[in-house]
Short mmCIF file of C-alpha atoms and ligand atoms in Angstrom, two decimals:
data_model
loop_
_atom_site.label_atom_id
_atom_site.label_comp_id
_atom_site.label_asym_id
_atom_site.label_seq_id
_atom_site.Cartn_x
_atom_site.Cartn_y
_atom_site.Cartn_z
CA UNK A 956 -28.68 51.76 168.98
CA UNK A 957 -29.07 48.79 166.78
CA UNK A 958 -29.26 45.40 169.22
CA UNK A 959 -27.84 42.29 167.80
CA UNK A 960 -31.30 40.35 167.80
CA UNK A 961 -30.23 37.25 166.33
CA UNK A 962 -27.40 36.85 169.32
CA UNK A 963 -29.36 37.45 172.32
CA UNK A 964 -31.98 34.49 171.43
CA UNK A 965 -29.82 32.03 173.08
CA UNK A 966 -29.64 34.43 176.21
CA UNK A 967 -32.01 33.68 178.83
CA UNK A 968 -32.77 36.92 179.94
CA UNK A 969 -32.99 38.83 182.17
CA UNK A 970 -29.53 39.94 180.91
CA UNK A 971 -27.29 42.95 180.61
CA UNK A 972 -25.86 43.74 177.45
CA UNK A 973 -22.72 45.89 176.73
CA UNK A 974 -22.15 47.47 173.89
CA UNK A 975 -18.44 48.09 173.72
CA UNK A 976 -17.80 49.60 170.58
CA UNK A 977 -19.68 52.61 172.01
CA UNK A 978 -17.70 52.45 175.08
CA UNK A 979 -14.44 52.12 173.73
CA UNK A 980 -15.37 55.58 171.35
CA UNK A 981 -16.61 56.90 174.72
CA UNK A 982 -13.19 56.30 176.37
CA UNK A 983 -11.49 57.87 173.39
CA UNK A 984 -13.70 60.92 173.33
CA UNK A 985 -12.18 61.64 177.08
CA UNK A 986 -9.15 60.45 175.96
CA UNK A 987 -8.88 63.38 172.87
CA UNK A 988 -10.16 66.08 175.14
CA UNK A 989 -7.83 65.49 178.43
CA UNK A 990 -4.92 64.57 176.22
CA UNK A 991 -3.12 68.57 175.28
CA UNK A 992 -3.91 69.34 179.59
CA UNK A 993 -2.45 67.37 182.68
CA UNK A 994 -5.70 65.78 183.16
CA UNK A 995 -5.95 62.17 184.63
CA UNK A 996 -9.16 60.55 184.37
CA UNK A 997 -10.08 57.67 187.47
CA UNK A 998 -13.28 55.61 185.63
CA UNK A 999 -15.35 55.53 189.39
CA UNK A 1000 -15.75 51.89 189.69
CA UNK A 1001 -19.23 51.89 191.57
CA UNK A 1002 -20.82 52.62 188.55
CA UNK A 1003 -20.13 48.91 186.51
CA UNK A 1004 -17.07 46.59 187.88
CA UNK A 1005 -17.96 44.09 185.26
CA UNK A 1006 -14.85 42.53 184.24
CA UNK A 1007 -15.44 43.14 180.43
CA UNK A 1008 -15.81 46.08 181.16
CA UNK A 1009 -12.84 46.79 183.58
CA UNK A 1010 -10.94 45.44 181.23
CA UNK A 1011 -11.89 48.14 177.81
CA UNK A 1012 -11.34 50.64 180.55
CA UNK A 1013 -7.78 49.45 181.48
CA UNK A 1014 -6.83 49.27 177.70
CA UNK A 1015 -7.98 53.10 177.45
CA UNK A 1016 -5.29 53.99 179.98
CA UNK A 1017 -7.49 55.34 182.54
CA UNK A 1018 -7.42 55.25 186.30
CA UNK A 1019 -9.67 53.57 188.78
CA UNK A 1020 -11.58 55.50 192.06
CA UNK A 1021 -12.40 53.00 194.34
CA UNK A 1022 -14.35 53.25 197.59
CA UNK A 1023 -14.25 49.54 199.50
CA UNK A 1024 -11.97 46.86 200.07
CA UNK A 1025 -13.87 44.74 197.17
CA UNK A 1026 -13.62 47.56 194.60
CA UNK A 1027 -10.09 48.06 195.10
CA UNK A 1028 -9.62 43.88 194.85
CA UNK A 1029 -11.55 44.39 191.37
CA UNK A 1030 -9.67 46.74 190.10
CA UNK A 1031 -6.37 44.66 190.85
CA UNK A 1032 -7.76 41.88 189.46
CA UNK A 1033 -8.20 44.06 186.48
CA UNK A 1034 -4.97 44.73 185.97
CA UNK A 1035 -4.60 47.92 187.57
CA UNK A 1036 -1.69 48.84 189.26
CA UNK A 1037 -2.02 50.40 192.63
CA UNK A 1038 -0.01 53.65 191.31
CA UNK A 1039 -3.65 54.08 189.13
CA UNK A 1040 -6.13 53.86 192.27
CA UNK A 1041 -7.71 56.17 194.12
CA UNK A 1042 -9.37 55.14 197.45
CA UNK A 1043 -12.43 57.08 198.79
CA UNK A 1044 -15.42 56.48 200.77
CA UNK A 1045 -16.29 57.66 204.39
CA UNK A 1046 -16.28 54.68 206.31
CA UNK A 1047 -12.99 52.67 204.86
CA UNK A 1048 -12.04 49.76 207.52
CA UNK A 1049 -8.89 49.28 208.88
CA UNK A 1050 -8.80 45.85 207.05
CA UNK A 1051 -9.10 48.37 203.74
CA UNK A 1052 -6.70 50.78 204.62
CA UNK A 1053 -4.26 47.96 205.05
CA UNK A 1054 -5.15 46.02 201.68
CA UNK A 1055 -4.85 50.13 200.14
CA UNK A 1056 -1.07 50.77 201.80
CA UNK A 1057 -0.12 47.23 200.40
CA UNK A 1058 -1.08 47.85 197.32
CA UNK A 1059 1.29 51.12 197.32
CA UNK A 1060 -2.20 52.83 195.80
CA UNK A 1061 -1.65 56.39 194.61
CA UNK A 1062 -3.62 58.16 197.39
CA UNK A 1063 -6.79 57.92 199.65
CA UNK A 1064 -9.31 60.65 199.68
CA UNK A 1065 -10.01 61.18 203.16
CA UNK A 1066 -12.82 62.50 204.70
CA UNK A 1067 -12.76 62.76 208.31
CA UNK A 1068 -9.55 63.58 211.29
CA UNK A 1069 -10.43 59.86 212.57
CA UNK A 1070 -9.78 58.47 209.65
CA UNK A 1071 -6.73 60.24 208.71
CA UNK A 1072 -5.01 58.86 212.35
CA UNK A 1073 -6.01 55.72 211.10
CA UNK A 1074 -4.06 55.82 208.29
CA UNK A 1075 -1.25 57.14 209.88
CA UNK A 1076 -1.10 54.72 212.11
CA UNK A 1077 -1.25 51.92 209.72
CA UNK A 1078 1.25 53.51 207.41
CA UNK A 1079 3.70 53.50 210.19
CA UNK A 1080 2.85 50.32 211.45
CA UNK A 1081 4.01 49.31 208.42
CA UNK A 1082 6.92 51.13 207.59
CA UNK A 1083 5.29 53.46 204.57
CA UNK A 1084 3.93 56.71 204.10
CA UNK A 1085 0.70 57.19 202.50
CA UNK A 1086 -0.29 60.32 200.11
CA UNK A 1087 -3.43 61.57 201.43
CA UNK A 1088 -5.96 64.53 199.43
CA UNK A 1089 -8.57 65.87 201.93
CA UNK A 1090 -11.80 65.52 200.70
CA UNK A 1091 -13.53 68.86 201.38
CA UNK A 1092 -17.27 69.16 201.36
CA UNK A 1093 -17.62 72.32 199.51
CA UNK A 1094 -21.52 73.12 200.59
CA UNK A 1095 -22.10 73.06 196.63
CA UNK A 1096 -26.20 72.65 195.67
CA UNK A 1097 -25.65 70.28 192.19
CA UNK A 1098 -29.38 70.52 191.54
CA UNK A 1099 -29.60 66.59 191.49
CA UNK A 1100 -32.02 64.16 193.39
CA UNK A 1101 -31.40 64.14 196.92
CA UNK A 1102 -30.04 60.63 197.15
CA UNK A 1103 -27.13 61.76 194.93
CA UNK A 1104 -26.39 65.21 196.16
CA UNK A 1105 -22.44 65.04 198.29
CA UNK A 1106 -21.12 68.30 198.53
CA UNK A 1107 -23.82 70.18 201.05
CA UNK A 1108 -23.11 70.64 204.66
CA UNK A 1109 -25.82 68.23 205.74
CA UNK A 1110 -24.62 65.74 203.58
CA UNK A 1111 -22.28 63.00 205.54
CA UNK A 1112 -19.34 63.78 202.75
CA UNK A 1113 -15.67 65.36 203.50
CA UNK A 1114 -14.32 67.42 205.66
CA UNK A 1115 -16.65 70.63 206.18
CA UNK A 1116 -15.10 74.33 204.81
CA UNK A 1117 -14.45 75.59 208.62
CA UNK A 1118 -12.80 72.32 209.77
CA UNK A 1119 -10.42 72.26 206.45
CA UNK A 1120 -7.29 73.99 208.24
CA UNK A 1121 -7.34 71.99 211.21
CA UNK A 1122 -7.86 68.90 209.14
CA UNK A 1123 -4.52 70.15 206.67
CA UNK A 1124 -2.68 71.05 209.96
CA UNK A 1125 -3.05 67.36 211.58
CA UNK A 1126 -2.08 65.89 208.24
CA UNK A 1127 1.22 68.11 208.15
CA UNK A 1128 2.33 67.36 211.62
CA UNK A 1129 1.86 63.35 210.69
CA UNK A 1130 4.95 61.62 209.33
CA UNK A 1131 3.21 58.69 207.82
CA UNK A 1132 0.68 60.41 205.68
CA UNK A 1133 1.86 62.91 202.63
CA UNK A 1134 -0.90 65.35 201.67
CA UNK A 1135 -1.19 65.51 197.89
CA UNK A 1136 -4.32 68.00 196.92
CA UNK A 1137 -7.54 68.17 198.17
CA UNK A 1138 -10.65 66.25 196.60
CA UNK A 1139 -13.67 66.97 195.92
CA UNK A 1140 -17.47 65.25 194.44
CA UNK A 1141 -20.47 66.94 194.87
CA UNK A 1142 -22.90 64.98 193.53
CA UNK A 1143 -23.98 62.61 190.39
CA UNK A 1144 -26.19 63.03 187.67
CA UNK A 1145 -25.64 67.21 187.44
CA UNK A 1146 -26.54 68.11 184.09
CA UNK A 1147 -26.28 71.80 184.31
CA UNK A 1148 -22.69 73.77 184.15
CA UNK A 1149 -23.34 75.97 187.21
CA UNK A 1150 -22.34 73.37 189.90
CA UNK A 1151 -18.97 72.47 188.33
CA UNK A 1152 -17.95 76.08 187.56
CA UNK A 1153 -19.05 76.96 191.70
CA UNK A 1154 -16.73 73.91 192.57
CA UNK A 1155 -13.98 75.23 190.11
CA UNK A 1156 -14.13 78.40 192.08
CA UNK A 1157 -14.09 77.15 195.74
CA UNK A 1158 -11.24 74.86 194.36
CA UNK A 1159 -9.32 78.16 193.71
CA UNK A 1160 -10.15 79.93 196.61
CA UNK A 1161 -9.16 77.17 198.59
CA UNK A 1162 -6.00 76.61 197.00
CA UNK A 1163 -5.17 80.22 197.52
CA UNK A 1164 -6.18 80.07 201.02
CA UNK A 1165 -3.77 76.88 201.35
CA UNK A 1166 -1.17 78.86 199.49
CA UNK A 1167 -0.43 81.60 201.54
CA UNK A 1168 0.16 79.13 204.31
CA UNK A 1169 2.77 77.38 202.56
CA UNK A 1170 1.12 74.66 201.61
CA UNK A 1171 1.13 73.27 198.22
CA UNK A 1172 -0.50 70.22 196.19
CA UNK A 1173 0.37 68.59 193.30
CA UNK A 1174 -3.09 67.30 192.68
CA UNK A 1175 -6.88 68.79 192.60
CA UNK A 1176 -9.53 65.90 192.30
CA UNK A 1177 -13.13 67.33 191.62
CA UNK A 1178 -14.73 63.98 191.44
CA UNK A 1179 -17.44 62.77 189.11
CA UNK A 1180 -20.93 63.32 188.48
CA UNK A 1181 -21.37 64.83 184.87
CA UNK A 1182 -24.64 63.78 183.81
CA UNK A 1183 -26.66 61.54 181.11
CA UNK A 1184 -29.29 62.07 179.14
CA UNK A 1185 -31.55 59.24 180.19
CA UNK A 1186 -34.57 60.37 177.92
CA UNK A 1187 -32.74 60.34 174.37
CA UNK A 1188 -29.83 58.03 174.70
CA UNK A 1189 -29.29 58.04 170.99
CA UNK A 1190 -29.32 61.48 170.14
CA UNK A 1191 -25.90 61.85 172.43
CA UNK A 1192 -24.38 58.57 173.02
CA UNK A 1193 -21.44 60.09 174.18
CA UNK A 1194 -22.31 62.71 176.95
CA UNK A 1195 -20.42 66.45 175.83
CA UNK A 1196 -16.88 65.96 177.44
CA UNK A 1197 -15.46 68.77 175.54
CA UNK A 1198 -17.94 71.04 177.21
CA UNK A 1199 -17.55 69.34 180.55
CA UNK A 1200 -13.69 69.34 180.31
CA UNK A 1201 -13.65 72.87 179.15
CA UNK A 1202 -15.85 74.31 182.25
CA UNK A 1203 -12.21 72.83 184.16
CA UNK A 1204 -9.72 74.43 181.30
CA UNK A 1205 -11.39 77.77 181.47
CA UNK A 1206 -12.09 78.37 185.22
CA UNK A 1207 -9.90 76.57 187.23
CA UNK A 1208 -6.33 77.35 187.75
CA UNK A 1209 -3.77 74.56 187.98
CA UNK A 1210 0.04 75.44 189.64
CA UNK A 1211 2.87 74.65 187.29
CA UNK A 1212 3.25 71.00 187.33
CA UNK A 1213 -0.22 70.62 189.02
CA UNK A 1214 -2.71 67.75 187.88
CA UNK A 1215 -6.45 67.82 187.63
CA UNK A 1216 -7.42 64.56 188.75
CA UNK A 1217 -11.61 63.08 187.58
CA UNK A 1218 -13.44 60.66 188.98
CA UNK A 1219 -16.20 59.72 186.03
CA UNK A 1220 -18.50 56.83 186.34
CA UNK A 1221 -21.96 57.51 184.91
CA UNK A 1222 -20.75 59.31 182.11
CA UNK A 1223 -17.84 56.59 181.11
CA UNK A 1224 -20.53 53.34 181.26
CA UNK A 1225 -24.33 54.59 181.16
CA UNK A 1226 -25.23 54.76 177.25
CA UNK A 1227 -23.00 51.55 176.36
CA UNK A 1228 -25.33 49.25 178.88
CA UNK A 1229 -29.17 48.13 178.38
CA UNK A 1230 -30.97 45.34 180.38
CA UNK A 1231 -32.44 43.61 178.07
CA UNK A 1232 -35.55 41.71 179.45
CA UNK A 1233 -38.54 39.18 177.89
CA UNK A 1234 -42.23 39.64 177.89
CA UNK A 1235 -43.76 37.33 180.38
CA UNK A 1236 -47.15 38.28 180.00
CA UNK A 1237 -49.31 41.24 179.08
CA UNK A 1238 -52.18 42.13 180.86
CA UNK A 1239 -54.95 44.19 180.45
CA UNK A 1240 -56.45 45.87 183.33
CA UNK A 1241 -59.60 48.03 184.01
CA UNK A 1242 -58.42 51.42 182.89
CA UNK A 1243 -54.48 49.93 182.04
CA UNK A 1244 -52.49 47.29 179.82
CA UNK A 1245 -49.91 46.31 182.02
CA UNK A 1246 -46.38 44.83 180.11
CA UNK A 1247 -44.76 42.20 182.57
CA UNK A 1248 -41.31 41.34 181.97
CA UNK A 1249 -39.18 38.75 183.63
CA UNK A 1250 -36.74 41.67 184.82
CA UNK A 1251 -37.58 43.52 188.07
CA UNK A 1252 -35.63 46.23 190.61
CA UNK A 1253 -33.88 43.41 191.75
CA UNK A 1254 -32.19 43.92 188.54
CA UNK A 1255 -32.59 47.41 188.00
CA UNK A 1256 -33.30 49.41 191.11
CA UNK A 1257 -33.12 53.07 189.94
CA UNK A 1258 -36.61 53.52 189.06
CA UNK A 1259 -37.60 52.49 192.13
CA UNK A 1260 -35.41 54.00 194.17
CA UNK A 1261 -34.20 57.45 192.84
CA UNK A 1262 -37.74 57.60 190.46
CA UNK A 1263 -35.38 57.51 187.22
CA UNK A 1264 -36.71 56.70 183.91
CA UNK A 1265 -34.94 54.44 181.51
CA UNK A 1266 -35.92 54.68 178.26
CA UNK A 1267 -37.96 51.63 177.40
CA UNK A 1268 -38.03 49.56 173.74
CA UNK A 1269 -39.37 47.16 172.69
CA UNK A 1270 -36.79 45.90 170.34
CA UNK A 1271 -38.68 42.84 168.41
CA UNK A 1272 -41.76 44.44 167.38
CA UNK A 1273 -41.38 45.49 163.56
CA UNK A 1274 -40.70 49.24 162.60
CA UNK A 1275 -44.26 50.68 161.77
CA UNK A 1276 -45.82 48.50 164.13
CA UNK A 1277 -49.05 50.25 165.49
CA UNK A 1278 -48.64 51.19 169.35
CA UNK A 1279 -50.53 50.95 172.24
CA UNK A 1280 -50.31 52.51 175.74
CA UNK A 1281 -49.04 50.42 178.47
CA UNK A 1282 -46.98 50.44 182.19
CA UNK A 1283 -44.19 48.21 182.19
CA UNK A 1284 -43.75 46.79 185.22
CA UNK A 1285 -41.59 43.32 187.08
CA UNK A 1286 -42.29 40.23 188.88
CA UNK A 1287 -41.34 41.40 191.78
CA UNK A 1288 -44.00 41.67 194.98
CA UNK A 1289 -43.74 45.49 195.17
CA UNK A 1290 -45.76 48.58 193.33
CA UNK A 1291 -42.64 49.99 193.23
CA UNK A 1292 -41.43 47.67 191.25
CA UNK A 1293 -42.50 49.40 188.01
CA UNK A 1294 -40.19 50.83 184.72
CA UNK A 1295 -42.55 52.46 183.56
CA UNK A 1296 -46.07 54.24 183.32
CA UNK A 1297 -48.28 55.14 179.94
CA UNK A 1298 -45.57 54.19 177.83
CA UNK A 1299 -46.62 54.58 174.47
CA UNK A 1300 -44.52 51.29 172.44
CA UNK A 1301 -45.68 48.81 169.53
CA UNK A 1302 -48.40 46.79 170.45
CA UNK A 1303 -46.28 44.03 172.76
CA UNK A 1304 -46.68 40.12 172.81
CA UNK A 1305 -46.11 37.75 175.17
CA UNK A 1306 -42.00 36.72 174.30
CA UNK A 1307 -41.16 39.73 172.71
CA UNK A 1308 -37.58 41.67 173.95
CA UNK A 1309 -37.67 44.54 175.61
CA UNK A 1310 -34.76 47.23 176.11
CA UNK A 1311 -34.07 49.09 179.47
CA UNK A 1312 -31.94 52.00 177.83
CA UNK A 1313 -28.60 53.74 179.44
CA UNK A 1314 -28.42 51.10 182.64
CA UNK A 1315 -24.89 50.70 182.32
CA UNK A 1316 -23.95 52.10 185.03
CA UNK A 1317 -25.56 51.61 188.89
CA UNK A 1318 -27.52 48.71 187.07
CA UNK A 1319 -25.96 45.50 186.68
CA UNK A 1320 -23.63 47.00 189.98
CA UNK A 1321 -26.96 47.35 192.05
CA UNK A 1322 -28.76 44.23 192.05
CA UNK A 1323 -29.66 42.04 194.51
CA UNK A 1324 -31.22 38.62 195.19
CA UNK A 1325 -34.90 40.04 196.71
CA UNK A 1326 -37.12 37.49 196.06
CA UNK A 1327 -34.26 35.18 195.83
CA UNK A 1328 -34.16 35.67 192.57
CA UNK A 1329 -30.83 35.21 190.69
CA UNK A 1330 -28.31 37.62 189.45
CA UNK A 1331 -28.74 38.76 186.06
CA UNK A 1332 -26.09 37.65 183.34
CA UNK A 1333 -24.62 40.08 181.12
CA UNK A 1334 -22.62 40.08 177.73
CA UNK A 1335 -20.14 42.32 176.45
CA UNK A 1336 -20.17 42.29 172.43
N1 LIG B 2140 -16.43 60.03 193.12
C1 LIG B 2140 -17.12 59.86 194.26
C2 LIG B 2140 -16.46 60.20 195.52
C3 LIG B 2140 -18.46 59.41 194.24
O1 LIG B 2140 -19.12 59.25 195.38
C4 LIG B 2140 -19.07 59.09 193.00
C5 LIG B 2140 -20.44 58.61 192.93
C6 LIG B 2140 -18.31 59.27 191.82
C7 LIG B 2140 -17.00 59.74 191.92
C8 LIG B 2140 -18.85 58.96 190.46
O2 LIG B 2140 -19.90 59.80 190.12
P1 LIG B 2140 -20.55 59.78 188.65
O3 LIG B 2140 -19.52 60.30 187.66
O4 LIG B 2140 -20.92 58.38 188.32
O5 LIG B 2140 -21.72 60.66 188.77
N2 LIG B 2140 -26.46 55.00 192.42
C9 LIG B 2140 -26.72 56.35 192.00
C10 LIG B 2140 -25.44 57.16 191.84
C11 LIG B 2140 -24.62 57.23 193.09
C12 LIG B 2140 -23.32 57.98 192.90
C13 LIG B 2140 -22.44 57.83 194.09
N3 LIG B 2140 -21.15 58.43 193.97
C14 LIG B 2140 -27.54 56.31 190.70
O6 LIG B 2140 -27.87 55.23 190.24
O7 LIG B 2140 -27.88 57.35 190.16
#
């Protein structure tokens, strides 16, 4: 990726930049492979709700997944309508099932009985009916981290595989809620084929299953999660969606009339985004140089949290410069608070601009005030 130097030097940084011509292609990459097959694509608004963003993502025609009462008012804000949100999550409030039935949104992805009387009982409150998919945990491994894995039976996700015909049974006997398909996400970050081909089949047993009871859906959702590669974000800017979308063509069997519904988030926003951080001071250490930048997990928390690696560059030190060996590391008052260890980069100065690579998505969405430290800014250009 080639930064724009010479417009980030009135920026005080810590900031996150956007690059948006790489997002828009990104949208129309998905856009070119869902567009001969009934595919509808909901960009998973956890990942970035940054308004620039939102907005190149509304443009492209996709849909929104939401999963809280402030990610839903985002996405109106937007400009979404509520006929192109999806609501998920396992804990929604009643407060958010309310604000979702106003909205008219096109369904909630329930995950537990409770829940689903809830939203009955709201919906009739109110004199509506609300489409419903059940979210089923399908007990899938995605060979992820384990903060990120969804679809195993320990995991707190969806209604488990012995529950599901109790769960479809209580949703046909109530008048307020119409079930629509059965959802599914079994993790983030999967970056081998396996998982999604395991969920394809369990989606088609299950709908067989469902079948020969009578019951029929207009929609499958299988979620998100296709993976990044955080390590070499410019040899594939734009992650393999024909491969990804293919894996769906080739193994899993839609009705007539059926759609496949997506809920992508990583994969939509993670190469486009880089926090883009100054060199406070650098420091050398008994056996270490240490690189301290004015960015820390307050800004970005996945290295310290799920042990990811963002690719790290230092992007005003001159090609050719000679390197050195260093651990990049934050202001903030905890080891963990490091980006990186023995990275090998051009020998670094005090001001120079480092790049945090592929943090557009769960970055600029995950940062908090520790150390009361202030939000970062970001620009979309
Ligand atoms: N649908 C549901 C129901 C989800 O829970 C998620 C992500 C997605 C879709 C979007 O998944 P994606 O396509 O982005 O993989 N903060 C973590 C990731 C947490 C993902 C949570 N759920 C990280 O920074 O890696």
């Amino acid at each position: 990726m080639i930064f724009p130097i010479d417009k980030f030097s009135s920026i005080s940084t810590p900031f996150y930049y956007y690059d948006t011509r790489l997002l828009r292609a990104t949208l129309a990459e998905i856009n070119r492979c869902t567009a001969s097959v009934p595919f509808k694509v909901h960009y998973a608004v956890k990942a970035n709700a940054n308004a620039d963003i939102l907005a190149i993502v509304r443009e492209a025609g996709l849909g929104i997944d939401c999963v809280s009462g402030g990610e839903l008012a985002a996405a109106l804000d937007a400009g979404f309508t509520g006929s192109q949100i999806a609501f998920a999550g396992v804990g929604k409030t009643d407060a958010e099932i309310e604000a979702g039935i106003e909205s008219d949104i096109f369904c909630f992805n329930v995950e537990s009985l409770p829940e689903m009387e809830v939203i009955n009982a709201i919906a009739a409150a109110k004199g509506k009916v609300a489409r419903i998919a059940i979210r089923v945990n399908p007990n899938i491994d995605a060979h992820t981290h384990k903060y990120i894995t969804t679809g195993l039976n320990e995991n707190k996700f969806g209604i488990n595989l012995p529950q599901l015909n109790e769960v479809v049974d209580a949703a046909l006997a109530m008048k307020n809620v119409e079930l629509i398909g059965l959802h599914f996400h079994i993790g983030s970050q999967i970056t081998e084929n396996e998982p999604f081909v395991m969920l394809c089949d369990k989606a088609n047993e299950l709908q067989d299953q469902l079948e020969a009871r009578g019951v029929k859906l207009s929609i499958i959702n299988v979620g998100g999660g296709l993976g990044i590669d955080y390590s070499n974000p410019d040899g594939a800017p734009i992650a393999n969606f024909e491969q990804y979308f293919g894996i769906f063509k080739q193994h899993l069997r839609l009705r007539p009339g059926q759609e496949l519904h997506f809920e992508l988030g990583r994969a939509v926003v993670a190469q486009c985004g880089s926090l883009i951080t100054r060199v406070t001071y650098v420091k050398t250490g008994i056996a270490k140089k240490f690189i301290i930048v004015d960015a820390g997990m307050s800004d970005l928390i996945r290295p310290a949290l799920y042990q990811a690696h963002h690719k790290i560059e230092n992007i005003s030190a001159p090609a050719g410069a000679p390197t050195d060996t260093y651990d990049v590391v934050g202001p903030i008052c905890e080891s963990s608070d490091c980006f990186g260890t023995n990275e090998v980069l051009p020998t670094t100065r005090r001001g120079d601009l480092i790049a945090l690579r592929s943090a557009g998505a769960y970055g600029e969405i995950m940062a908090s005030r520790y150390n009361c430290r202030k939000f970062p800014a970001s620009v979309a250009l």
